[in-house]
Coordinates of C-alpha atoms in Angstrom, one line a residue:
M192 CA 0.0 0.0 0.0
S193 CA 1.4 3.3 -1.0
D194 CA 2.2 6.1 1.4
P195 CA -0.6 8.8 1.4
T196 CA 1.8 11.5 2.1
L197 CA 3.7 10.9 -1.0
P198 CA 2.5 12.5 -4.2
P199 CA 0.8 10.1 -6.6
E200 CA 2.9 8.4 -9.3
P201 CA 2.2 9.5 -12.7
P202 CA 0.5 6.9 -14.8
E203 CA 2.7 4.8 -17.1
A204 CA 2.9 6.1 -20.6
Q205 CA 0.9 4.0 -23.1
P206 CA 2.1 3.5 -26.7
P207 CA 0.2 5.5 -29.2
V208 CA -2.6 3.7 -31.0
P209 CA -2.2 4.2 -34.7
T210 CA -5.0 5.9 -36.4
P211 CA -6.5 3.8 -39.2
P212 CA -6.4 5.4 -42.6
P213 CA -9.5 7.0 -43.8
A214 CA -11.8 4.8 -45.9
G215 CA -11.3 5.1 -49.6
D216 CA -7.6 6.1 -49.5
Y217 CA -6.0 2.6 -49.2
G218 CA -8.9 0.4 -49.6
A219 CA -9.6 -2.2 -52.2
A220 CA -8.8 -1.2 -55.7
P221 CA -11.9 0.0 -57.5
A222 CA -13.4 -2.5 -59.8
G223 CA -12.0 -2.5 -63.3
D224 CA -8.6 -1.1 -62.4
Y225 CA -6.9 -4.3 -61.1
G226 CA -9.6 -6.9 -61.8
A227 CA -9.4 -10.1 -63.9
P228 CA -7.4 -9.7 -67.2
P229 CA -9.6 -9.2 -70.2
P230 CA -10.0 -12.3 -72.5
P231 CA -7.5 -12.6 -75.4
P232 CA -8.6 -11.2 -78.7
A233 CA -10.2 -13.6 -81.1
Y234 CA -8.0 -14.6 -84.1
A235 CA -9.3 -14.9 -87.6
P236 CA -9.5 -18.5 -89.0
P237 CA -6.5 -19.7 -91.1
P238 CA -6.8 -19.0 -94.9
P239 CA -8.1 -21.9 -97.0
P240 CA -5.6 -24.3 -98.5
P241 CA -4.4 -23.5 -102.0
P242 CA -6.4 -25.1 -104.8
T243 CA -5.2 -28.5 -106.0
Y244 CA -4.2 -28.8 -109.7
A245 CA -5.1 -31.8 -111.8
A246 CA -2.4 -34.0 -113.1
P247 CA -1.2 -33.2 -116.6
P248 CA -2.7 -35.5 -119.3
P249 CA -0.5 -38.3 -120.5
P250 CA 1.5 -37.7 -123.7
P251 CA -0.3 -38.9 -126.9
A252 CA 0.6 -42.4 -128.2
P253 CA 3.1 -42.5 -131.1
P254 CA 1.4 -42.9 -134.4
A255 CA 1.0 -46.4 -135.7
Y256 CA 2.9 -47.3 -138.8
A257 CA 1.6 -49.5 -141.5
P258 CA 3.2 -52.9 -141.7
P259 CA 5.6 -53.5 -144.5
P260 CA 4.2 -54.9 -147.7
P261 CA 4.2 -58.7 -148.1
G262 CA 7.5 -60.2 -149.0
Y263 CA 9.6 -57.7 -147.0
A264 CA 10.6 -58.9 -143.6
A265 CA 11.8 -56.4 -140.9
A266 CA 15.6 -56.0 -140.9
P267 CA 17.2 -57.7 -137.9
A268 CA 19.3 -55.6 -135.4
D269 CA 22.5 -57.6 -135.9
G270 CA 22.2 -57.9 -139.7
Y271 CA 22.2 -61.7 -139.7
G272 CA 18.5 -62.6 -139.2
P273 CA 17.1 -65.1 -136.7
P274 CA 19.3 -67.6 -134.9
A275 CA 20.5 -70.2 -137.4
N276 CA 19.5 -73.1 -135.2
V277 CA 15.8 -72.4 -135.3
P278 CA 14.0 -75.7 -136.4
G279 CA 13.3 -75.5 -140.1
N280 CA 16.5 -73.7 -140.9
L281 CA 18.7 -76.7 -140.2
A282 CA 19.9 -78.8 -143.0
E283 CA 19.0 -82.5 -143.0
W284 CA 21.6 -85.2 -142.7
P285 CA 21.4 -86.5 -146.4
A286 CA 22.2 -83.0 -147.7
R287 CA 25.1 -82.7 -145.3
A288 CA 26.4 -86.1 -146.3
I289 CA 26.3 -85.2 -150.0
G290 CA 28.3 -82.0 -149.3
G291 CA 30.9 -84.0 -147.2
L292 CA 31.3 -86.6 -149.9
I293 CA 32.1 -84.0 -152.5
D294 CA 34.5 -82.0 -150.3
Y295 CA 36.4 -84.8 -148.5
F296 CA 35.7 -88.4 -149.4
G297 CA 35.0 -88.3 -153.1
P298 CA 38.3 -86.8 -154.2
A299 CA 40.2 -88.9 -151.7
F300 CA 38.7 -92.1 -153.0
V301 CA 39.4 -91.1 -156.6
F302 CA 43.0 -90.2 -155.9
L303 CA 43.6 -93.4 -153.9
F304 CA 42.1 -95.5 -156.6
I305 CA 44.4 -93.9 -159.2
E306 CA 47.4 -94.3 -156.9
F307 CA 46.9 -98.1 -156.3
F308 CA 45.4 -99.3 -159.5
I309 CA 46.5 -96.9 -162.3
S310 CA 49.7 -95.0 -161.4
F311 CA 51.3 -94.6 -158.1
T312 CA 53.1 -91.4 -159.1
L313 CA 50.0 -89.9 -160.6
G314 CA 48.0 -90.8 -157.6
L315 CA 50.6 -89.3 -155.3
L316 CA 50.6 -86.0 -157.2
L317 CA 46.8 -85.9 -157.1
S318 CA 46.9 -86.6 -153.4
L319 CA 49.0 -83.5 -152.9
L320 CA 46.5 -81.6 -155.0
N321 CA 43.9 -82.9 -152.6
I322 CA 45.5 -80.9 -149.8
G323 CA 45.2 -77.7 -151.8
W324 CA 41.6 -78.7 -152.6
Y325 CA 40.9 -79.0 -148.8
F326 CA 42.2 -75.5 -147.9
Y327 CA 40.5 -73.9 -150.9
N328 CA 37.2 -75.3 -149.8
K329 CA 37.8 -74.1 -146.3
Y330 CA 38.5 -70.6 -147.6
L331 CA 35.1 -70.7 -149.4
E332 CA 33.4 -72.1 -146.4
G333 CA 34.7 -69.4 -144.1
T334 CA 34.1 -66.4 -146.4
T335 CA 30.9 -67.5 -148.1
G336 CA 29.6 -70.3 -145.9
Q337 CA 29.6 -72.7 -148.8
S338 CA 32.3 -75.0 -150.0
T339 CA 32.0 -76.7 -153.4
G340 CA 30.1 -79.6 -151.8
K341 CA 27.8 -77.4 -149.7
K342 CA 27.0 -75.3 -152.8
I343 CA 26.0 -78.4 -154.8
A344 CA 24.1 -79.8 -151.8
G345 CA 22.3 -76.5 -151.1
T346 CA 23.7 -76.1 -147.5
K347 CA 25.7 -73.4 -145.7
L348 CA 27.9 -73.3 -142.6
V349 CA 27.1 -70.5 -140.2
R350 CA 27.5 -69.6 -136.5
A351 CA 24.8 -71.0 -134.4
Q352 CA 24.5 -67.9 -132.3
D353 CA 23.6 -65.3 -135.0
G354 CA 23.9 -67.0 -138.4
G355 CA 27.1 -65.1 -139.3
L356 CA 30.0 -66.4 -141.3
V357 CA 32.6 -68.4 -139.3
G358 CA 35.7 -67.0 -141.1
T359 CA 38.5 -69.0 -142.8
G360 CA 40.5 -69.7 -139.7
N361 CA 37.5 -71.2 -137.8
A362 CA 36.5 -73.2 -140.9
I363 CA 40.0 -74.8 -141.1
I364 CA 40.0 -75.5 -137.3
R365 CA 36.5 -77.1 -137.6
G366 CA 37.8 -79.4 -140.4
F367 CA 40.5 -80.7 -138.1
V368 CA 38.1 -81.0 -135.1
H369 CA 36.1 -83.5 -137.3
I370 CA 38.8 -86.0 -136.0
V371 CA 36.6 -86.0 -132.8
D372 CA 33.7 -87.2 -135.0
A373 CA 35.7 -90.0 -136.4
I374 CA 37.3 -91.3 -133.1
P375 CA 34.2 -93.2 -131.7
C376 CA 33.6 -95.3 -134.9
Y377 CA 32.6 -92.3 -136.9
V378 CA 29.5 -91.8 -134.7
G379 CA 30.0 -88.1 -134.6
F380 CA 29.2 -87.8 -138.3
L381 CA 25.9 -89.7 -137.7
W382 CA 25.0 -87.5 -134.7
P383 CA 22.9 -85.0 -136.7
L384 CA 20.4 -87.8 -137.4
W385 CA 19.0 -87.6 -133.9
D386 CA 20.5 -84.4 -132.5
A387 CA 17.9 -81.6 -131.9
Q388 CA 20.3 -79.0 -133.5
K389 CA 21.5 -81.5 -136.2
Q390 CA 25.1 -80.9 -135.1
T391 CA 28.2 -83.1 -135.3
F392 CA 30.6 -83.1 -132.4
A393 CA 32.8 -80.6 -134.3
D394 CA 29.8 -78.3 -134.7
K395 CA 29.1 -78.4 -131.0
I396 CA 32.7 -77.6 -130.1
M397 CA 33.0 -74.8 -132.7
G398 CA 29.4 -73.4 -132.1
T399 CA 28.4 -73.9 -135.7
V400 CA 25.4 -75.3 -137.6
V401 CA 24.7 -76.2 -141.2
V402 CA 21.6 -74.6 -142.6
K403 CA 19.6 -74.7 -145.7
R404 CA 20.8 -72.3 -148.4
S405 CA 17.3 -71.0 -148.9
S406 CA 16.8 -70.1 -145.2
K407 CA 17.0 -66.6 -143.9
A408 CA 20.1 -67.4 -141.9
A409 CA 21.9 -68.6 -145.1
R410 CA 21.3 -65.4 -147.1

């Protein structure tokens, strides 16, 4: 209890109470100033796609040419005509045999007959001439396709691939390769009788065929 004789103590100082700001100064922002953002502006629709163009029309077909008149065949690309070993072009065995007899066996038999039965000296000289006869016919066979015997028999020697001429060198080699036809009992010379390409063994080795002279491959 305080002494009554003492003067009263002053009251404790109180902190000042802040005065609230007047309404309207710092209140909520008026509507429209800081409200929700406005919606984004509407964009125009994209432009339509470019028009499509139709495909160009196909080029016109080349004009048709009239076929050649009858009797004129189209010229082959290689200049030799169809393959020589087409069935129908191939020479038959009897015609081949006639040509071979004239080129090889006929002169040889005549010269041997003269040599043994008439005059050995004359026959020997004629046998030497037979060698020249052989190479002469091979020259004709390689450059024209027809030896003396083939010309008489109506046949011609050509390449099986394209019907071209074989050349003198190949014609001579083919003549020697006929030895292969003679080895098995001369069966090679008879082989064209049943062979589909009517070839001897020498023909198969050299790639040649014998055709008819009137065929396209023999022209």
